[in-house]
Coordinates of C-alpha atoms in Angstrom, one line a residue:
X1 CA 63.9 35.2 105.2
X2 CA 62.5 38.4 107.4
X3 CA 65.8 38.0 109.1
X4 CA 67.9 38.3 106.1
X5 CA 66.0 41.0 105.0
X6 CA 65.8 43.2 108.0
X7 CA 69.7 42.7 108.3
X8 CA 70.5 43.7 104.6
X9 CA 68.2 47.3 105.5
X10 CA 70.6 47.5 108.6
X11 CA 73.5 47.4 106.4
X12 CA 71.8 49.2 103.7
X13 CA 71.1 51.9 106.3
X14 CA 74.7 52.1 107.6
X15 CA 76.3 51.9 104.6
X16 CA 74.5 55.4 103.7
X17 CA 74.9 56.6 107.0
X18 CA 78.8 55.6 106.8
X19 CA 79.0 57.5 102.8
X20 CA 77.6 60.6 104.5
X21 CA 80.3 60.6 107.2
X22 CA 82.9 59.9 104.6
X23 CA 81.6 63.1 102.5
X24 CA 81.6 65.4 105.4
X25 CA 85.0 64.1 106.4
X26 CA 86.3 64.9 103.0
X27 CA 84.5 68.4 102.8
X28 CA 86.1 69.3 105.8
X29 CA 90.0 68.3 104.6
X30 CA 89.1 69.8 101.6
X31 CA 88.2 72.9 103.0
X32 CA 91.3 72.4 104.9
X33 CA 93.8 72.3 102.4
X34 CA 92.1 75.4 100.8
X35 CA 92.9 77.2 103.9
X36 CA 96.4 76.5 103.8
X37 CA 96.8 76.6 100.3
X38 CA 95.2 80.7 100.5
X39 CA 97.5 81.4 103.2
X40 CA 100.7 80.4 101.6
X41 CA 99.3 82.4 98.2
X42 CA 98.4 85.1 100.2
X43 CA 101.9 87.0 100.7
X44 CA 102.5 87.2 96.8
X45 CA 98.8 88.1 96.4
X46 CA 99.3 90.6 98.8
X47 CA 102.8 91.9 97.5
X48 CA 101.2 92.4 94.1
X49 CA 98.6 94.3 95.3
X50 CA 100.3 96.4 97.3
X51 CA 103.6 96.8 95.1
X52 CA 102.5 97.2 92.0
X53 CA 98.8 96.7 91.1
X54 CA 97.9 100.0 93.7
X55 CA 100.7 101.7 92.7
X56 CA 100.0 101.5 89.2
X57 CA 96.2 102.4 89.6
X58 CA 97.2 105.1 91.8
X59 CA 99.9 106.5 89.2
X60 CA 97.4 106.7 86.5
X61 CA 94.5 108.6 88.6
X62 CA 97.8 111.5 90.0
X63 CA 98.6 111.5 86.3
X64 CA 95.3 112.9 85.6
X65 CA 95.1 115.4 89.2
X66 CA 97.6 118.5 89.4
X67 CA 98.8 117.7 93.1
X68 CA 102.3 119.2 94.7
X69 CA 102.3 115.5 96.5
X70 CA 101.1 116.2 99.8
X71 CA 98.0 118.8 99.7
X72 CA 94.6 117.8 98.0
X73 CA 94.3 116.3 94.8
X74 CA 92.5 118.1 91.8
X75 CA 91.5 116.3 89.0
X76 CA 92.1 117.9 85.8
X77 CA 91.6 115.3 83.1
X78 CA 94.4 114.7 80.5
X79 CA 96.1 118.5 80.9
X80 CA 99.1 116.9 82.0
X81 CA 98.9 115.0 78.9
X82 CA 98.3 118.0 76.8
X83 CA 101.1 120.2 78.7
X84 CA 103.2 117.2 78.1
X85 CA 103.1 117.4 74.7
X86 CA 103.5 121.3 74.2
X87 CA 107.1 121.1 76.5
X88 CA 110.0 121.8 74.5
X89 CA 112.0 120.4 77.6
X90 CA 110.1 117.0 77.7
X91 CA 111.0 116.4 74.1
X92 CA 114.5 117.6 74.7
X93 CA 114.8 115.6 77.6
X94 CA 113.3 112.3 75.8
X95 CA 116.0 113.1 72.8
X96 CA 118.8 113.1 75.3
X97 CA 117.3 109.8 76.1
X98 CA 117.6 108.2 72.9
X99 CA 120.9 109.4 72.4
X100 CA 122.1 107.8 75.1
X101 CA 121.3 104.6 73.8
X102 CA 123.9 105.3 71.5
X103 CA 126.0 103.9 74.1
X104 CA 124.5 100.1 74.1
X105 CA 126.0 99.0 70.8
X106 CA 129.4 100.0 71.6
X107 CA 129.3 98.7 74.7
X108 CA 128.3 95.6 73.7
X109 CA 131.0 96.0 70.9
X110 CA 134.0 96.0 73.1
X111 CA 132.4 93.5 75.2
X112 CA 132.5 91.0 73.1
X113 CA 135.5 91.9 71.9
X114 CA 137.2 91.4 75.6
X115 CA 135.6 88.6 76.2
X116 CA 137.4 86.6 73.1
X117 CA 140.2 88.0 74.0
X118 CA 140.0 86.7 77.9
X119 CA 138.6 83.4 76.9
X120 CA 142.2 82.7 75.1
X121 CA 145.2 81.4 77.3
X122 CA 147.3 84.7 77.9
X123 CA 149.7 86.0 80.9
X124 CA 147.7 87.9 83.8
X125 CA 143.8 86.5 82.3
X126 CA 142.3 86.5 86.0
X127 CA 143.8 89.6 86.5
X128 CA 142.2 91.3 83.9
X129 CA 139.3 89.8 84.4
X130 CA 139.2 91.0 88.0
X131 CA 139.9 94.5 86.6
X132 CA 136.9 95.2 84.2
X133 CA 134.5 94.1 86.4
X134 CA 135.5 96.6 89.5
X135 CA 133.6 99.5 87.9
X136 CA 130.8 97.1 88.0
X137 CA 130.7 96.6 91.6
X138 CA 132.2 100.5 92.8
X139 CA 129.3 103.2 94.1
X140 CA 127.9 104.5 90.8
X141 CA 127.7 108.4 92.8
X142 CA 131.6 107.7 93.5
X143 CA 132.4 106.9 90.3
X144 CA 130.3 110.0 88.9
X145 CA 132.6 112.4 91.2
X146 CA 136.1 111.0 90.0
X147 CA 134.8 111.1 85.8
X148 CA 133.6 114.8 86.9
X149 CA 136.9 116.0 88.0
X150 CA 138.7 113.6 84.8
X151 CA 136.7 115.8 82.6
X152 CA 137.6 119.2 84.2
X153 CA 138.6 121.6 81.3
X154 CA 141.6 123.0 83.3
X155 CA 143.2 119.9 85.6
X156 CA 141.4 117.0 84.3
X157 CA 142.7 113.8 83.6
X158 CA 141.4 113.3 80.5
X159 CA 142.5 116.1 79.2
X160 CA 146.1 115.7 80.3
X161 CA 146.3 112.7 78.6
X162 CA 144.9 114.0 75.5
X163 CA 147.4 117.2 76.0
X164 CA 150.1 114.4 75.6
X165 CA 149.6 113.3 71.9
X166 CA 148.9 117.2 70.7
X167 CA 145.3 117.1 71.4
X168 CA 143.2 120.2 73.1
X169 CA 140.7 118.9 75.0
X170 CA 137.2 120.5 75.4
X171 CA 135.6 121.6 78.9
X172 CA 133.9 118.3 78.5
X173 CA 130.6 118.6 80.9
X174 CA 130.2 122.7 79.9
X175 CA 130.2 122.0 76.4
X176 CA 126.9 121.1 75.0
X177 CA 128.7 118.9 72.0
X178 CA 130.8 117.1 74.5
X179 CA 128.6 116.7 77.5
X180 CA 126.1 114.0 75.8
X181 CA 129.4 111.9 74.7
X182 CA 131.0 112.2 77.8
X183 CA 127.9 110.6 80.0
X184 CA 128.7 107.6 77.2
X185 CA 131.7 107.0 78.0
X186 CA 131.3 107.1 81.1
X187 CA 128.8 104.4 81.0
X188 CA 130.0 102.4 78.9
X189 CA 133.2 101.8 80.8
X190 CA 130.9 101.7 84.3
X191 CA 129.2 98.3 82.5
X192 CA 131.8 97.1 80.6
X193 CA 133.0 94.4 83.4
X194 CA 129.4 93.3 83.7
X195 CA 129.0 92.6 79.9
X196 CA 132.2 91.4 79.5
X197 CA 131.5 88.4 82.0
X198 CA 128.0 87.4 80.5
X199 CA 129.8 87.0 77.0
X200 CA 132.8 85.1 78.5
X201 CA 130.7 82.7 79.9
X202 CA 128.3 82.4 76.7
X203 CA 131.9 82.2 74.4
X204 CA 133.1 79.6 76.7
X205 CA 129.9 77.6 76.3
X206 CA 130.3 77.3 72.8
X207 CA 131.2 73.5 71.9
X208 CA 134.4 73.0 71.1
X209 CA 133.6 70.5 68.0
X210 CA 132.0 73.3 66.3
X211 CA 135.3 75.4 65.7
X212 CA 137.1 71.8 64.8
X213 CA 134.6 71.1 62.3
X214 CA 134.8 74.8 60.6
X215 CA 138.3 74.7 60.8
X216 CA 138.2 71.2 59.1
X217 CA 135.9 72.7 56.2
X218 CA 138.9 75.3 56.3
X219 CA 136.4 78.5 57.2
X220 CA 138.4 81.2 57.9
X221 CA 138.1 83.1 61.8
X222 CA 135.8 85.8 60.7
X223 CA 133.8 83.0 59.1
X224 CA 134.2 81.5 62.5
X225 CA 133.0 84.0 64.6
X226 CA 130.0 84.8 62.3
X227 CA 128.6 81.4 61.7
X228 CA 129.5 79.8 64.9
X229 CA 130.1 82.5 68.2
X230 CA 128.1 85.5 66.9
X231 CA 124.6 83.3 67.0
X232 CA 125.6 81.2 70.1
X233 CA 125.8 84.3 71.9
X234 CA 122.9 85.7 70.5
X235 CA 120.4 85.0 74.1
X236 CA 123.2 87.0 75.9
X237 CA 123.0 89.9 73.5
X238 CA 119.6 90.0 73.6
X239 CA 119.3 89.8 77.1
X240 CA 121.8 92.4 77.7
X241 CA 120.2 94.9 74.9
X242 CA 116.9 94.9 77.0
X243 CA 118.2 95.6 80.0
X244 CA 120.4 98.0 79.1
X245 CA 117.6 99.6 77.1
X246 CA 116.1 99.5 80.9
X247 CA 118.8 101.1 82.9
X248 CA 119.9 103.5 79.7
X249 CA 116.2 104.6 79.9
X250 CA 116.2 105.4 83.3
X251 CA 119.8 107.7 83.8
X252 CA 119.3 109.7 86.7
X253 CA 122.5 109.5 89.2
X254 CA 125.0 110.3 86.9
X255 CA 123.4 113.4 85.5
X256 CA 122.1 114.8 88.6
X257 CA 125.8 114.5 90.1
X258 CA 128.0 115.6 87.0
X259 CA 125.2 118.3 85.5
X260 CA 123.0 119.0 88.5
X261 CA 121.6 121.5 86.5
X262 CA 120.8 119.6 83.2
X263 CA 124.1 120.3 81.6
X264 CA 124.9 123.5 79.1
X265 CA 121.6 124.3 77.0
X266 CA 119.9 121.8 78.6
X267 CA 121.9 118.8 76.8
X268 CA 122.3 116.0 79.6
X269 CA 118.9 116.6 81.4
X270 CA 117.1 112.5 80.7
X271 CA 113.9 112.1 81.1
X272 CA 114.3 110.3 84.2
X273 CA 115.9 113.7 85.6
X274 CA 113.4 115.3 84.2
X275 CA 110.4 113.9 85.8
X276 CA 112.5 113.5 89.5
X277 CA 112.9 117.5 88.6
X278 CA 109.1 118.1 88.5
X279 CA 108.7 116.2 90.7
X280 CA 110.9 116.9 94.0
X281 CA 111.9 120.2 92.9
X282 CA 108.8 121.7 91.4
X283 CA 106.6 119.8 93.1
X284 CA 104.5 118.9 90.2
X285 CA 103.5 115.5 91.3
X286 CA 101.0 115.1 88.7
X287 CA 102.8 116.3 86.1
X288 CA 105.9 114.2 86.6
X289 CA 103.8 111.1 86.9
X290 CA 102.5 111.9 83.8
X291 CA 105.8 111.9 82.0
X292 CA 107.1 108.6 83.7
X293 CA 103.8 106.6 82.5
X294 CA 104.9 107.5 79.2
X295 CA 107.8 107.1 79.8
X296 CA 107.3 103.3 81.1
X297 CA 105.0 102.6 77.7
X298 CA 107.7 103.8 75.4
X299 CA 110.0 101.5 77.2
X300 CA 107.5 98.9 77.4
X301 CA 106.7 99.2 73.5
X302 CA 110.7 98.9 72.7
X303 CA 111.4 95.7 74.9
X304 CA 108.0 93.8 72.9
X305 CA 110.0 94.7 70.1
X306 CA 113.0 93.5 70.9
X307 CA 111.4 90.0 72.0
X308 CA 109.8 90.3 68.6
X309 CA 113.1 90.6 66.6
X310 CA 114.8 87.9 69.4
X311 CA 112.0 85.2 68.5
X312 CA 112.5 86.2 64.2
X313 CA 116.3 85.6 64.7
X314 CA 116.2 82.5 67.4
X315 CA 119.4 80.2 66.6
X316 CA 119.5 76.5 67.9
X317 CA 121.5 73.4 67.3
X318 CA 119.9 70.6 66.5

C-alpha cells in the first residue's frame, strides 16, 4: 500500500509539473501569434495614422493658426472661421459650386439614355461604345485647352457651328452668363463615357423575364422602363450621384486652366480654386484650410443624405 501511494504522489507530482509546462508552452505561442498578428496590422495601422488621422488633426489645429505654410504658426482661434463667413468671394465661390451640380442630372440623363440605346442590336455598337468613353480616359488639362479654344468668341468651334444654323455665339469663357454653362458642358461630355458604361452594364443585368412578363401584361415601354429598368438601375444611380457630387465638389483643373483668373466677375472661381488660391497664391495656409474643412463637412453632410434617401428608395426582387 505505501508503494502505491508514493507512486500516485509521483504521478500526481508530474502530472502538475507537466500542466505547468503545457501553460507556459501555450503562453509563449500565444504571445507568438500576437506578434505576428501586430505586425501584419501594423502597416494599415500605420497608413491611417499617418494618412489621414494626423492629417486631419493637423488640418483642424492650421485652421485655427494664421500661417503662410512655412514660417511659425499663430494661433488665432476661430478668426478664420469668422473671416470665412464675412467673404463675399467664399460665398460666391461655394454658389459657383452648387451650380455646377447642375450638371449631374443631365449627365446622368443622357447616360442613361445611351446606354439603352447601345444595349440594343444596331450597326457600329462597339464603335460607339469605344467613342464615349475616350474623353473618359484623355488628360483632363488636354481636354481643358482644346474646349478653351472651341469656345473662343472669334475662331472657335463652337461657335462656327452655331454660326451655321443662324446662331451668334457668345464669347463663351468672358461672358459671365455663359462661362458657368460652358464648364457644364464641358463636364458633362468629359464623363459621359464613364456613366454611360456603368448603366450599360446595370441595363444589361436586368433579367430578361421581366420585360416578357410586362410585355405579356401588355405594359407599354415607358411603363417598361419605369417599373422594371429605372429601379434596377437605381444602385448605379446612386452610386454615380455621390461620386459625382465628390468630384463636382472638388473642380479645380478645369477652372484654373480655362479661367485662370476666376472667370468674368468672378463667375467660374469653385471653392476648390478658391481655397488652392489662398492657399498657394496668397499664402494663407490657415485660411484656406479653414475653407476646405468646411468644405469636406458640407460634402460629407450631402453624401449621409444621399445614403439616407438610397436606403428610403431601396428596390429588390424577391
Amino acid at each position: 500500500m505505501a508503494t502505491t501511494t508514493d507512486t500516485d504522489q509521483v504521478s500526481s507530482t508530474w502530472t502538475k509539473a507537466d500542466q505547468k509546462a503545457a501553460r507556459k508552452r501555450s503562453a509563449a505561442l500565444h504571445r507568438k501569434e500576437h506578434a505576428w498578428a501586430a505586425a501584419f496590422m501594423a502597416p494599415p495601422v500605420i497608413g491611417w495614422v499617418a494618412f489621414l488621422l494626423f492629417p486631419m488633426a493637423f488640418s483642424i489645429y492650421a485652421s485655427l493658426t494664421n500661417w503662410n505654410g512655412i514660417g511659425n504658426m499663430t494661433f488665432i482661434g476661430f478668426d478664420n472661421y469668422t473671416r470665412l463667413v464675412q467673404d463675399p468671394y467664399f460665398w460666391k465661390a461655394l454658389w459657383n459650386t452648387i451650380f455646377y451640380m447642375i450638371g449631374i442630372p443631365i449627365g446622368l440623363a443622357i447616360s442613361l439614355a445611351l446606354a439603352l440605346a447601345l444595349s440594343r442590336k444596331i450597326r457600329g455598337r462597339t464603335f460607339f461604345r469605344t467613342v464615349y468613353y475616350i474623353p473618359v480616359i484623355s488628360s483632363l488639362a488636354a481636354i481643358a485647352i482644346l474646349w478653351q479654344w472651341a469656345y473662343n468668341g472669334d475662331f472657335g468651334l463652337v461657335n462656327q457651328v452655331l454660326a451655321l444654323v443662324g446662331i451668334d455665339g457668345p464669347n463663351w469663357l468672358q461672358d459671365p452668363n455663359w462661362a458657368k454653362p460652358a464648364l457644364i458642358i464641358m463636364a458633362v461630355w468629359k464623363g459621359l463615357g464613364y456613366s454611360t458604361l456603368l448603366y450599360l452594364a446595370a441595363v444589361q443585368a436586368v433579367p430578361r423575364s421581366l420585360y416578357e412578363a410586362a410585355s405579356l401584361d401588355g405594359a407599354s415601354g415607358w411603363k417598361k422602363f419605369t417599373k422594371i429598368t429605372w429601379p434596377m438601375v437605381q444602385p448605379v444611380t446612386f452610386f454615380l450621384v455621390v461620386t459625382n457630387i465628390i468630384a463636382g465638389s472638388m473642380i479645380f483643373t478645369e477652372i484654373n486652366i480655362m479661367t485662370p483668373t476666376g472667370g468674368p466677375s468672378w463667375s467660374t472661381a469653385s471653392l476648390v480654386w478658391y481655397v488652392w488660391n489662398q492657399a498657394f497664391r496668397n499664402l494663407q495656409m490657415g485660411y484656406a484650410t479653414a475653407m476646405a474643412l468646411v468644405l469636406g463637412i458640407l460634402v460629407l453632410i450631402v453624401t449621409a443624405i444621399q445614403f439616407r434617401i438610397n436606403r428610403a428608395n431601396d428596390f429588390s426582387i424577391d
